[in-house]
PDB file of N, CA and C in Angstrom:
ATOM      1  N   MET A 171     118.496 147.587  19.533  1.00 71.00           N
ATOM      2  CA  MET A 171     117.500 146.829  19.624  1.00 71.00           C
ATOM      3  C   MET A 171     118.324 146.212  18.104  1.00 71.00           C
ATOM      4  N   ASN A 172     117.883 144.795  18.134  1.00 81.00           N
ATOM      5  CA  ASN A 172     119.189 144.025  16.676  1.00 81.00           C
ATOM      6  C   ASN A 172     117.841 144.449  15.475  1.00 81.00           C
ATOM      7  N   PRO A 173     117.638 144.021  14.593  1.00 87.00           N
ATOM      8  CA  PRO A 173     116.632 144.205  13.760  1.00 87.00           C
ATOM      9  C   PRO A 173     116.469 142.981  13.096  1.00 87.00           C
ATOM     10  N   GLU A 174     117.192 141.893  13.208  1.00 89.00           N
ATOM     11  CA  GLU A 174     116.913 140.870  12.524  1.00 89.00           C
ATOM     12  C   GLU A 174     116.658 139.824  13.981  1.00 89.00           C
ATOM     13  N   LEU A 175     116.263 140.515  14.933  1.00 81.00           N
ATOM     14  CA  LEU A 175     115.400 139.166  15.984  1.00 81.00           C
ATOM     15  C   LEU A 175     114.272 139.239  15.550  1.00 81.00           C
ATOM     16  N   ALA A 176     113.402 138.202  15.204  1.00 82.00           N
ATOM     17  CA  ALA A 176     112.762 137.528  15.003  1.00 82.00           C
ATOM     18  C   ALA A 176     111.913 136.927  15.716  1.00 82.00           C
ATOM     19  N   GLU A 177     112.250 136.698  16.710  1.00 78.00           N
ATOM     20  CA  GLU A 177     111.453 135.756  17.877  1.00 78.00           C
ATOM     21  C   GLU A 177     111.488 136.369  18.930  1.00 78.00           C
ATOM     22  N   TYR A 178     110.325 136.342  19.603  1.00 79.00           N
ATOM     23  CA  TYR A 178     110.233 136.623  21.276  1.00 79.00           C
ATOM     24  C   TYR A 178     109.620 135.943  21.799  1.00 79.00           C
ATOM     25  N   THR A 179     109.440 134.754  22.398  1.00 77.00           N
ATOM     26  CA  THR A 179     108.475 133.942  22.775  1.00 77.00           C
ATOM     27  C   THR A 179     109.606 134.433  24.245  1.00 77.00           C
ATOM     28  N   TYR A 180     108.747 134.468  25.016  1.00 82.00           N
ATOM     29  CA  TYR A 180     109.362 134.824  26.626  1.00 82.00           C
ATOM     30  C   TYR A 180     109.198 135.687  26.685  1.00 82.00           C
ATOM     31  N   ALA A 181     109.485 137.252  25.986  1.00 88.00           N
ATOM     32  CA  ALA A 181     110.065 138.409  26.185  1.00 88.00           C
ATOM     33  C   ALA A 181     109.366 138.752  26.923  1.00 88.00           C
ATOM     34  N   ALA A 182     107.803 138.855  27.265  1.00 88.00           N
ATOM     35  CA  ALA A 182     106.958 139.338  28.030  1.00 88.00           C
ATOM     36  C   ALA A 182     107.461 138.567  29.837  1.00 88.00           C
ATOM     37  N   GLU A 183     107.418 137.247  29.694  1.00 89.00           N
ATOM     38  CA  GLU A 183     107.939 136.740  31.297  1.00 89.00           C
ATOM     39  C   GLU A 183     109.077 137.437  31.549  1.00 89.00           C
ATOM     40  N   SER A 184     110.460 137.738  30.444  1.00 93.00           N
ATOM     41  CA  SER A 184     111.286 138.206  30.908  1.00 93.00           C
ATOM     42  C   SER A 184     111.260 139.408  31.394  1.00 93.00           C
ATOM     43  N   TYR A 185     110.395 140.393  31.030  1.00 95.00           N
ATOM     44  CA  TYR A 185     110.210 141.972  30.995  1.00 95.00           C
ATOM     45  C   TYR A 185     109.796 142.118  32.480  1.00 95.00           C
ATOM     46  N   ASP A 186     108.683 141.349  32.865  1.00 95.00           N
ATOM     47  CA  ASP A 186     107.518 140.461  34.173  1.00 95.00           C
ATOM     48  C   ASP A 186     108.576 140.328  35.045  1.00 95.00           C
ATOM     49  N   ALA A 187     109.846 139.283  34.851  1.00 95.00           N
ATOM     50  CA  ALA A 187     110.594 139.488  35.866  1.00 95.00           C
ATOM     51  C   ALA A 187     111.498 140.481  36.241  1.00 95.00           C
ATOM     52  N   VAL A 188     112.383 141.126  35.541  1.00 97.00           N
ATOM     53  CA  VAL A 188     113.106 142.047  35.350  1.00 97.00           C
ATOM     54  C   VAL A 188     111.943 143.371  36.619  1.00 97.00           C
ATOM     55  N   THR A 189     111.558 143.372  36.032  1.00 98.00           N
ATOM     56  CA  THR A 189     110.109 144.301  36.614  1.00 98.00           C
ATOM     57  C   THR A 189     110.146 143.810  38.106  1.00 98.00           C
ATOM     58  N   LEU A 190     109.350 143.250  37.979  1.00 97.00           N
ATOM     59  CA  LEU A 190     109.454 142.633  39.671  1.00 97.00           C
ATOM     60  C   LEU A 190     110.280 142.669  40.469  1.00 97.00           C
ATOM     61  N   ILE A 191     111.480 141.947  39.863  1.00 97.00           N
ATOM     62  CA  ILE A 191     112.971 142.568  41.222  1.00 97.00           C
ATOM     63  C   ILE A 191     113.059 144.071  41.141  1.00 97.00           C
ATOM     64  N   ALA A 192     113.180 144.524  39.888  1.00 98.00           N
ATOM     65  CA  ALA A 192     112.961 145.814  40.654  1.00 98.00           C
ATOM     66  C   ALA A 192     111.837 147.083  40.998  1.00 98.00           C
ATOM     67  N   LEU A 193     110.865 146.640  40.991  1.00 98.00           N
ATOM     68  CA  LEU A 193     110.107 146.842  41.780  1.00 98.00           C
ATOM     69  C   LEU A 193     109.751 146.398  43.599  1.00 98.00           C
ATOM     70  N   ALA A 194     110.774 144.891  43.825  1.00 98.00           N
ATOM     71  CA  ALA A 194     110.908 144.270  45.057  1.00 98.00           C
ATOM     72  C   ALA A 194     112.153 145.508  45.884  1.00 98.00           C
ATOM     73  N   ALA A 195     113.419 145.773  44.765  1.00 98.00           N
ATOM     74  CA  ALA A 195     114.140 146.415  45.808  1.00 98.00           C
ATOM     75  C   ALA A 195     113.866 147.600  45.867  1.00 98.00           C
ATOM     76  N   GLU A 196     112.630 148.520  44.995  1.00 98.00           N
ATOM     77  CA  GLU A 196     112.566 149.782  45.954  1.00 98.00           C
ATOM     78  C   GLU A 196     111.395 149.301  46.724  1.00 98.00           C
ATOM     79  N   ALA A 197     110.619 148.746  47.395  1.00 98.00           N
ATOM     80  CA  ALA A 197     109.347 147.935  48.160  1.00 98.00           C
ATOM     81  C   ALA A 197     110.481 148.094  49.352  1.00 98.00           C
ATOM     82  N   ALA A 198     112.066 147.316  48.882  1.00 98.00           N
ATOM     83  CA  ALA A 198     113.073 146.781  49.785  1.00 98.00           C
ATOM     84  C   ALA A 198     113.796 148.417  50.508  1.00 98.00           C
ATOM     85  N   LYS A 199     113.946 149.007  49.337  1.00 97.00           N
ATOM     86  CA  LYS A 199     114.900 149.980  49.769  1.00 97.00           C
ATOM     87  C   LYS A 199     116.664 149.880  49.685  1.00 97.00           C
ATOM     88  N   ALA A 200     116.240 148.927  48.892  1.00 98.00           N
ATOM     89  CA  ALA A 200     117.879 148.378  49.427  1.00 98.00           C
ATOM     90  C   ALA A 200     118.183 147.165  48.072  1.00 98.00           C
ATOM     91  N   ASP A 201     119.145 146.672  47.654  1.00 96.00           N
ATOM     92  CA  ASP A 201     118.912 146.069  46.612  1.00 96.00           C
ATOM     93  C   ASP A 201     120.249 144.739  46.202  1.00 96.00           C
ATOM     94  N   THR A 202     120.351 144.492  47.875  1.00 98.00           N
ATOM     95  CA  THR A 202     120.747 143.225  48.073  1.00 98.00           C
ATOM     96  C   THR A 202     119.743 141.637  47.695  1.00 98.00           C
ATOM     97  N   GLY A 203     120.266 140.822  47.198  1.00 96.00           N
ATOM     98  CA  GLY A 203     119.379 139.719  47.001  1.00 96.00           C
ATOM     99  C   GLY A 203     118.551 139.073  47.935  1.00 96.00           C
ATOM    100  N   ALA A 204     118.211 139.296  49.437  1.00 97.00           N
ATOM    101  CA  ALA A 204     117.697 138.866  50.719  1.00 97.00           C
ATOM    102  C   ALA A 204     116.891 139.830  50.381  1.00 97.00           C
ATOM    103  N   ALA A 205     116.668 141.249  50.309  1.00 98.00           N
ATOM    104  CA  ALA A 205     115.993 142.213  51.090  1.00 98.00           C
ATOM    105  C   ALA A 205     114.847 142.038  49.660  1.00 98.00           C
ATOM    106  N   ILE A 206     115.941 141.581  47.987  1.00 97.00           N
ATOM    107  CA  ILE A 206     114.554 141.582  46.966  1.00 97.00           C
ATOM    108  C   ILE A 206     113.507 140.799  47.460  1.00 97.00           C
ATOM    109  N   ALA A 207     114.031 139.422  47.803  1.00 95.00           N
ATOM    110  CA  ALA A 207     113.265 138.593  47.825  1.00 95.00           C
ATOM    111  C   ALA A 207     112.181 138.161  48.813  1.00 95.00           C
ATOM    112  N   GLY A 208     112.703 139.092  50.253  1.00 95.00           N
ATOM    113  CA  GLY A 208     111.997 139.602  51.177  1.00 95.00           C
ATOM    114  C   GLY A 208     110.575 140.169  50.422  1.00 95.00           C
ATOM    115  N   LYS A 209     110.830 141.065  49.212  1.00 96.00           N
ATOM    116  CA  LYS A 209     109.467 142.032  48.902  1.00 96.00           C
ATOM    117  C   LYS A 209     108.875 140.698  47.552  1.00 96.00           C
ATOM    118  N   LEU A 210     109.243 140.355  46.910  1.00 95.00           N
ATOM    119  CA  LEU A 210     109.105 139.678  45.868  1.00 95.00           C
ATOM    120  C   LEU A 210     106.999 139.456  46.247  1.00 95.00           C
ATOM    121  N   VAL A 211     107.125 138.557  46.684  1.00 95.00           N
ATOM    122  CA  VAL A 211     105.736 138.431  47.310  1.00 95.00           C
ATOM    123  C   VAL A 211     104.629 139.352  47.234  1.00 95.00           C
ATOM    124  N   GLU A 212     105.149 140.454  47.875  1.00 96.00           N
ATOM    125  CA  GLU A 212     104.299 142.201  48.839  1.00 96.00           C
ATOM    126  C   GLU A 212     104.009 142.576  47.231  1.00 96.00           C
ATOM    127  N   VAL A 213     105.207 142.506  46.593  1.00 97.00           N
ATOM    128  CA  VAL A 213     104.856 143.581  45.586  1.00 97.00           C
ATOM    129  C   VAL A 213     103.608 143.127  44.000  1.00 97.00           C
ATOM    130  N   SER A 214     103.719 140.736  44.687  1.00 95.00           N
ATOM    131  CA  SER A 214     102.998 140.548  43.282  1.00 95.00           C
ATOM    132  C   SER A 214     101.838 140.445  43.499  1.00 95.00           C
ATOM    133  N   LYS A 215     101.412 140.958  44.455  1.00 92.00           N
ATOM    134  CA  LYS A 215      99.666 140.597  45.412  1.00 92.00           C
ATOM    135  C   LYS A 215      99.366 141.120  46.232  1.00 92.00           C
ATOM    136  N   GLY A 216      97.854 141.401  46.836  1.00 92.00           N
ATOM    137  CA  GLY A 216      97.034 142.474  47.413  1.00 92.00           C
ATOM    138  C   GLY A 216      96.926 143.497  47.815  1.00 92.00           C
ATOM    139  N   GLY A 217      97.921 144.746  47.221  1.00 95.00           N
ATOM    140  CA  GLY A 217      97.674 145.614  47.127  1.00 95.00           C
ATOM    141  C   GLY A 217      96.868 146.531  45.708  1.00 95.00           C
ATOM    142  N   THR A 218      97.267 148.210  45.663  1.00 97.00           N
ATOM    143  CA  THR A 218      96.588 148.093  44.582  1.00 97.00           C
ATOM    144  C   THR A 218      97.682 147.744  42.824  1.00 97.00           C
ATOM    145  N   LYS A 219      96.278 147.498  41.889  1.00 97.00           N
ATOM    146  CA  LYS A 219      96.836 146.877  40.921  1.00 97.00           C
ATOM    147  C   LYS A 219      97.189 147.423  39.850  1.00 97.00           C
ATOM    148  N   CYS A 220      98.660 147.257  39.297  1.00 97.00           N
ATOM    149  CA  CYS A 220      99.816 148.564  38.575  1.00 97.00           C
ATOM    150  C   CYS A 220      99.697 147.875  37.270  1.00 97.00           C
ATOM    151  N   THR A 221     100.222 148.736  36.144  1.00 95.00           N
ATOM    152  CA  THR A 221     101.031 147.220  35.360  1.00 95.00           C
ATOM    153  C   THR A 221     101.996 147.769  34.531  1.00 95.00           C
ATOM    154  N   GLY A 222     102.773 148.741  35.142  1.00 95.00           N
ATOM    155  CA  GLY A 222     103.873 149.274  34.661  1.00 95.00           C
ATOM    156  C   GLY A 222     104.838 149.499  36.022  1.00 95.00           C
ATOM    157  N   PHE A 223     106.382 150.030  35.429  1.00 97.00           N
ATOM    158  CA  PHE A 223     107.298 150.143  36.660  1.00 97.00           C
ATOM    159  C   PHE A 223     106.925 151.472  37.043  1.00 97.00           C
ATOM    160  N   LYS A 224     107.022 152.555  36.187  1.00 98.00           N
ATOM    161  CA  LYS A 224     106.826 153.740  36.180  1.00 98.00           C
ATOM    162  C   LYS A 224     105.906 154.010  37.434  1.00 98.00           C
ATOM    163  N   GLU A 225     104.705 153.362  37.274  1.00 98.00           N
ATOM    164  CA  GLU A 225     103.282 153.859  37.571  1.00 98.00           C
ATOM    165  C   GLU A 225     102.910 152.826  39.208  1.00 98.00           C
ATOM    166  N   CYS A 226     104.067 151.856  39.148  1.00 98.00           N
ATOM    167  CA  CYS A 226     103.613 150.772  40.346  1.00 98.00           C
ATOM    168  C   CYS A 226     104.982 151.470  41.121  1.00 98.00           C
ATOM    169  N   ALA A 227     105.597 152.014  40.805  1.00 98.00           N
ATOM    170  CA  ALA A 227     107.352 152.792  41.768  1.00 98.00           C
ATOM    171  C   ALA A 227     106.778 153.817  42.223  1.00 98.00           C
ATOM    172  N   ASP A 228     106.070 155.160  41.565  1.00 98.00           N
ATOM    173  CA  ASP A 228     105.078 155.970  41.675  1.00 98.00           C
ATOM    174  C   ASP A 228     104.467 155.313  43.117  1.00 98.00           C
ATOM    175  N   LEU A 229     103.940 154.587  42.981  1.00 98.00           N
ATOM    176  CA  LEU A 229     102.904 154.129  44.038  1.00 98.00           C
ATOM    177  C   LEU A 229     103.581 154.097  45.087  1.00 98.00           C
ATOM    178  N   LEU A 230     104.884 152.563  45.160  1.00 98.00           N
ATOM    179  CA  LEU A 230     105.658 152.796  46.049  1.00 98.00           C
ATOM    180  C   LEU A 230     105.582 153.566  47.065  1.00 98.00           C
ATOM    181  N   LYS A 231     106.377 154.800  46.381  1.00 97.00           N
ATOM    182  CA  LYS A 231     107.381 155.926  46.585  1.00 97.00           C
ATOM    183  C   LYS A 231     106.222 156.684  48.082  1.00 97.00           C
ATOM    184  N   ALA A 232     104.901 156.405  47.349  1.00 98.00           N
ATOM    185  CA  ALA A 232     103.864 157.343  47.596  1.00 98.00           C
ATOM    186  C   ALA A 232     103.567 156.475  48.581  1.00 98.00           C
ATOM    187  N   GLY A 233     103.950 155.137  49.222  1.00 97.00           N
ATOM    188  CA  GLY A 233     103.555 154.260  50.478  1.00 97.00           C
ATOM    189  C   GLY A 233     102.193 153.248  50.219  1.00 97.00           C
ATOM    190  N   THR A 234     101.821 153.273  48.502  1.00 98.00           N
ATOM    191  CA  THR A 234     100.588 152.009  48.645  1.00 98.00           C
ATOM    192  C   THR A 234     101.197 151.052  48.537  1.00 98.00           C
ATOM    193  N   ASP A 235     100.601 149.974  49.118  1.00 97.00           N
ATOM    194  CA  ASP A 235     101.325 148.508  48.748  1.00 97.00           C
ATOM    195  C   ASP A 235     100.475 148.418  47.263  1.00 97.00           C
ATOM    196  N   ILE A 236     101.491 147.192  46.525  1.00 98.00           N
ATOM    197  CA  ILE A 236     101.062 147.443  45.248  1.00 98.00           C
ATOM    198  C   ILE A 236     100.794 145.732  45.144  1.00 98.00           C
ATOM    199  N   ASP A 237     100.035 145.654  43.755  1.00 97.00           N
ATOM    200  CA  ASP A 237     100.432 144.437  42.730  1.00 97.00           C
ATOM    201  C   ASP A 237     100.232 144.296  41.473  1.00 97.00           C
ATOM    202  N   TYR A 238     101.309 143.982  41.013  1.00 97.00           N
ATOM    203  CA  TYR A 238     101.998 143.684  40.015  1.00 97.00           C
ATOM    204  C   TYR A 238     101.202 143.446  38.793  1.00 97.00           C
ATOM    205  N   ASP A 239     100.349 143.192  37.885  1.00 94.00           N
ATOM    206  CA  ASP A 239     100.079 142.242  36.894  1.00 94.00           C
ATOM    207  C   ASP A 239     101.084 142.835  36.129  1.00 94.00           C
ATOM    208  N   GLY A 240     101.473 142.342  35.147  1.00 91.00           N
ATOM    209  CA  GLY A 240     102.939 142.024  34.138  1.00 91.00           C
ATOM    210  C   GLY A 240     101.640 141.842  32.928  1.00 91.00           C
ATOM    211  N   VAL A 241     102.917 142.471  31.588  1.00 90.00           N
ATOM    212  CA  VAL A 241     102.515 142.290  30.196  1.00 90.00           C
ATOM    213  C   VAL A 241     102.062 141.197  29.910  1.00 90.00           C
ATOM    214  N   SER A 242     102.879 139.873  30.311  1.00 87.00           N
ATOM    215  CA  SER A 242     102.417 138.344  30.327  1.00 87.00           C
ATOM    216  C   SER A 242     100.995 138.020  31.333  1.00 87.00           C
ATOM    217  N   GLY A 243     101.003 139.096  32.127  1.00 85.00           N
ATOM    218  CA  GLY A 243      99.850 138.681  32.967  1.00 85.00           C
ATOM    219  C   GLY A 243      99.618 139.111  34.581  1.00 85.00           C
ATOM    220  N   PRO A 244      99.014 138.357  35.303  1.00 87.00           N
ATOM    221  CA  PRO A 244      98.630 138.042  36.237  1.00 87.00           C
ATOM    222  C   PRO A 244      99.873 137.248  36.868  1.00 87.00           C
ATOM    223  N   VAL A 245     100.393 138.166  37.790  1.00 87.00           N
ATOM    224  CA  VAL A 245     101.838 137.457  38.072  1.00 87.00           C
ATOM    225  C   VAL A 245     101.734 137.566  39.743  1.00 87.00           C
ATOM    226  N   ASP A 246     101.170 136.545  40.478  1.00 90.00           N
ATOM    227  CA  ASP A 246     101.283 136.247  42.011  1.00 90.00           C
ATOM    228  C   ASP A 246     102.133 135.273  42.576  1.00 90.00           C
ATOM    229  N   PHE A 247     103.079 135.325  43.204  1.00 90.00           N
ATOM    230  CA  PHE A 247     103.742 134.324  44.342  1.00 90.00           C
ATOM    231  C   PHE A 247     102.921 134.101  45.587  1.00 90.00           C
ATOM    232  N   ASN A 248     103.139 133.090  46.128  1.00 89.00           N
ATOM    233  CA  ASN A 248     102.170 132.648  47.377  1.00 89.00           C
ATOM    234  C   ASN A 248     102.568 133.171  48.445  1.00 89.00           C
ATOM    235  N   ASP A 249     102.452 132.666  49.382  1.00 87.00           N
ATOM    236  CA  ASP A 249     103.479 132.677  50.962  1.00 87.00           C
ATOM    237  C   ASP A 249     105.250 132.532  50.948  1.00 87.00           C
ATOM    238  N   VAL A 250     105.473 131.451  50.123  1.00 87.00           N
ATOM    239  CA  VAL A 250     106.714 130.282  49.967  1.00 87.00           C
ATOM    240  C   VAL A 250     107.575 131.294  48.608  1.00 87.00           C
ATOM    241  N   GLY A 251     106.942 131.933  48.102  1.00 85.00           N
ATOM    242  CA  GLY A 251     107.518 132.543  47.150  1.00 85.00           C
ATOM    243  C   GLY A 251     107.057 131.538  45.671  1.00 85.00           C
ATOM    244  N   ASP A 252     106.401 130.693  45.529  1.00 86.00           N
ATOM    245  CA  ASP A 252     105.818 129.851  44.546  1.00 86.00           C
ATOM    246  C   ASP A 252     105.126 130.840  43.652  1.00 86.00           C
ATOM    247  N   PRO A 253     105.113 130.631  42.656  1.00 85.00           N
ATOM    248  CA  PRO A 253     103.751 131.643  40.974  1.00 85.00           C
ATOM    249  C   PRO A 253     102.530 130.782  41.767  1.00 85.00           C
ATOM    250  N   SER A 254     101.138 131.380  41.677  1.00 87.00           N
ATOM    251  CA  SER A 254     100.838 131.391  42.145  1.00 87.00           C
ATOM    252  C   SER A 254      99.083 130.979  40.972  1.00 87.00           C
ATOM    253  N   VAL A 255      99.769 132.140  40.015  1.00 82.00           N
ATOM    254  CA  VAL A 255      98.530 131.995  39.021  1.00 82.00           C
ATOM    255  C   VAL A 255      99.885 132.066  37.686  1.00 82.00           C
ATOM    256  N   ALA A 256      99.151 132.369  36.515  1.00 73.00           N
ATOM    257  CA  ALA A 256     100.291 132.227  35.534  1.00 73.00           C
ATOM    258  C   ALA A 256      99.357 132.449  34.017  1.00 73.00           C
ATOM    259  N   THR A 257      99.829 132.543  33.424  1.00 74.00           N
ATOM    260  CA  THR A 257      99.339 132.235  32.182  1.00 74.00           C
ATOM    261  C   THR A 257     100.829 131.976  31.234  1.00 74.00           C
ATOM    262  N   ILE A 258      99.963 130.552  30.584  1.00 75.00           N
ATOM    263  CA  ILE A 258     101.302 129.384  29.937  1.00 75.00           C
ATOM    264  C   ILE A 258     100.170 130.010  28.232  1.00 75.00           C
ATOM    265  N   GLY A 259     101.282 129.371  27.778  1.00 75.00           N
ATOM    266  CA  GLY A 259     101.132 129.430  26.197  1.00 75.00           C
ATOM    267  C   GLY A 259     101.195 127.657  25.929  1.00 75.00           C
ATOM    268  N   VAL A 260     100.043 127.666  24.860  1.00 79.00           N
ATOM    269  CA  VAL A 260      99.792 126.266  24.416  1.00 79.00           C
ATOM    270  C   VAL A 260     100.777 126.843  23.106  1.00 79.00           C
ATOM    271  N   TYR A 261     101.413 126.083  22.231  1.00 80.00           N
ATOM    272  CA  TYR A 261     101.542 125.950  20.971  1.00 80.00           C
ATOM    273  C   TYR A 261     101.119 124.536  20.022  1.00 80.00           C
ATOM    274  N   GLN A 262     101.699 125.175  18.884  1.00 84.00           N
ATOM    275  CA  GLN A 262     101.352 123.941  18.118  1.00 84.00           C
ATOM    276  C   GLN A 262     102.261 124.006  17.069  1.00 84.00           C
ATOM    277  N   TYR A 263     103.179 122.835  16.880  1.00 86.00           N
ATOM    278  CA  TYR A 263     104.057 122.916  15.886  1.00 86.00           C
ATOM    279  C   TYR A 263     103.909 121.837  14.811  1.00 86.00           C
ATOM    280  N   ARG A 264     104.591 122.349  13.309  1.00 87.00           N
ATOM    281  CA  ARG A 264     104.158 121.980  12.074  1.00 87.00           C
ATOM    282  C   ARG A 264     104.979 121.204  11.920  1.00 87.00           C
ATOM    283  N   ALA A 265     104.865 120.338  10.727  1.00 91.00           N
ATOM    284  CA  ALA A 265     105.601 119.082  10.041  1.00 91.00           C
ATOM    285  C   ALA A 265     107.137 119.902   9.843  1.00 91.00           C
ATOM    286  N   ASP A 266     107.246 121.091   9.467  1.00 92.00           N
ATOM    287  CA  ASP A 266     108.910 121.854   9.372  1.00 92.00           C
ATOM    288  C   ASP A 266     109.328 122.579  10.741  1.00 92.00           C
ATOM    289  N   ASN A 267     108.853 121.711  11.775  1.00 88.00           N
ATOM    290  CA  ASN A 267     108.890 122.541  12.829  1.00 88.00           C
ATOM    291  C   ASN A 267     109.090 124.022  13.582  1.00 88.00           C
ATOM    292  N   THR A 268     107.684 124.861  12.635  1.00 84.00           N
ATOM    293  CA  THR A 268     107.717 126.481  13.302  1.00 84.00           C
ATOM    294  C   THR A 268     106.783 125.988  14.095  1.00 84.00           C
ATOM    295  N   PHE A 269     106.113 126.856  14.512  1.00 81.00           N
ATOM    296  CA  PHE A 269     104.977 127.070  15.604  1.00 81.00           C
ATOM    297  C   PHE A 269     103.931 128.032  15.771  1.00 81.00           C
ATOM    298  N   ASP A 270     102.569 128.147  15.930  1.00 77.00           N
ATOM    299  CA  ASP A 270     101.551 129.202  16.468  1.00 77.00           C
ATOM    300  C   ASP A 270     101.506 128.847  17.477  1.00 77.00           C
ATOM    301  N   ALA A 271     100.915 130.128  18.065  1.00 72.00           N
ATOM    302  CA  ALA A 271     100.307 130.160  19.614  1.00 72.00           C
ATOM    303  C   ALA A 271      99.011 129.367  19.440  1.00 72.00           C
ATOM    304  N   ALA A 272      98.404 128.723  19.932  1.00 68.00           N
ATOM    305  CA  ALA A 272      97.181 127.634  19.588  1.00 68.00           C
ATOM    306  C   ALA A 272      96.242 128.619  20.832  1.00 68.00           C
ATOM    307  N   LYS A 273      96.692 128.622  22.094  1.00 67.00           N
ATOM    308  CA  LYS A 273      96.171 129.767  23.439  1.00 67.00           C
ATOM    309  C   LYS A 273      96.955 129.942  24.060  1.00 67.00           C
ATOM    310  N   ALA A 274      96.151 130.707  25.442  1.00 67.00           N
ATOM    311  CA  ALA A 274      97.151 131.049  26.169  1.00 67.00           C
ATOM    312  C   ALA A 274      95.884 130.437  27.588  1.00 67.00           C
ATOM    313  N   VAL A 275      96.642 129.625  28.423  1.00 68.00           N
ATOM    314  CA  VAL A 275      95.936 129.201  29.434  1.00 68.00           C
ATOM    315  C   VAL A 275      96.254 129.717  30.508  1.00 68.00           C
ATOM    316  N   GLU A 276      95.419 130.164  31.105  1.00 70.00           N
ATOM    317  CA  GLU A 276      95.406 130.760  32.616  1.00 70.00           C
ATOM    318  C   GLU A 276      95.656 129.711  34.007  1.00 70.00           C
ATOM    319  N   TYR A 277      96.635 129.866  34.562  1.00 66.00           N
ATOM    320  CA  TYR A 277      96.843 128.345  35.609  1.00 66.00           C
ATOM    321  C   TYR A 277      96.963 129.953  36.731  1.00 66.00           C
ATOM    322  N   ARG A 278      95.750 128.770  37.839  1.00 69.00           N
ATOM    323  CA  ARG A 278      96.226 128.892  39.387  1.00 69.00           C
ATOM    324  C   ARG A 278      95.974 127.845  40.095  1.00 69.00           C
ATOM    325  N   ARG A 279      96.996 127.829  40.818  1.00 62.00           N
ATOM    326  CA  ARG A 279      97.241 126.893  42.173  1.00 62.00           C
ATOM    327  C   ARG A 279      96.813 125.958  41.710  1.00 62.00           C
ATOM    328  N   GLY A 280      96.730 124.924  41.822  1.00 55.00           N
ATOM    329  CA  GLY A 280      95.983 123.100  41.797  1.00 55.00           C
ATOM    330  C   GLY A 280      95.025 123.251  40.736  1.00 55.00           C
ATOM    331  N   ASN A 281      94.573 124.380  39.432  1.00 50.00           N
ATOM    332  CA  ASN A 281      93.535 124.239  38.550  1.00 50.00           C
ATOM    333  C   ASN A 281      93.821 124.582  37.311  1.00 50.00           C
ATOM    334  N   ILE A 282      93.410 124.088  36.280  1.00 45.00           N
ATOM    335  CA  ILE A 282      94.004 124.697  35.150  1.00 45.00           C
ATOM    336  C   ILE A 282      92.375 125.021  34.430  1.00 45.00           C
ATOM    337  N   ASP A 283      93.027 126.438  33.758  1.00 46.00           N
ATOM    338  CA  ASP A 283      91.226 126.501  33.083  1.00 46.00           C
ATOM    339  C   ASP A 283      91.823 126.730  31.734  1.00 46.00           C
ATOM    340  N   GLY A 284      91.058 126.298  30.723  1.00 41.00           N
ATOM    341  CA  GLY A 284      91.523 126.567  29.011  1.00 41.00           C
ATOM    342  C   GLY A 284      90.642 125.833  28.264  1.00 41.00           C
TER     343      GLY A 284
END
């Protein structure tokens, strides 16, 4: 890890993306793009809730359908592979071009709560 790294914006979302890809590969028992794409929806919704790679992978190995909820919040893909729920960060910028996270808004397809 770079000790000078001070900005972690979208780190949680990046982590969740990598974890979802790895879980989809586990579910597919293959690492091709088509195999992973074919399992992304399945590992993101409708099964037993799990929040970490090891926990979810162990459930998959036991034959359990999983629903990965990530560190960025719930991650559900709809039947065509589009996100149907997400947490969106709202940032307020100051005059010196620095920012603060003002709030997080949960988005569900067709509706914004906040």
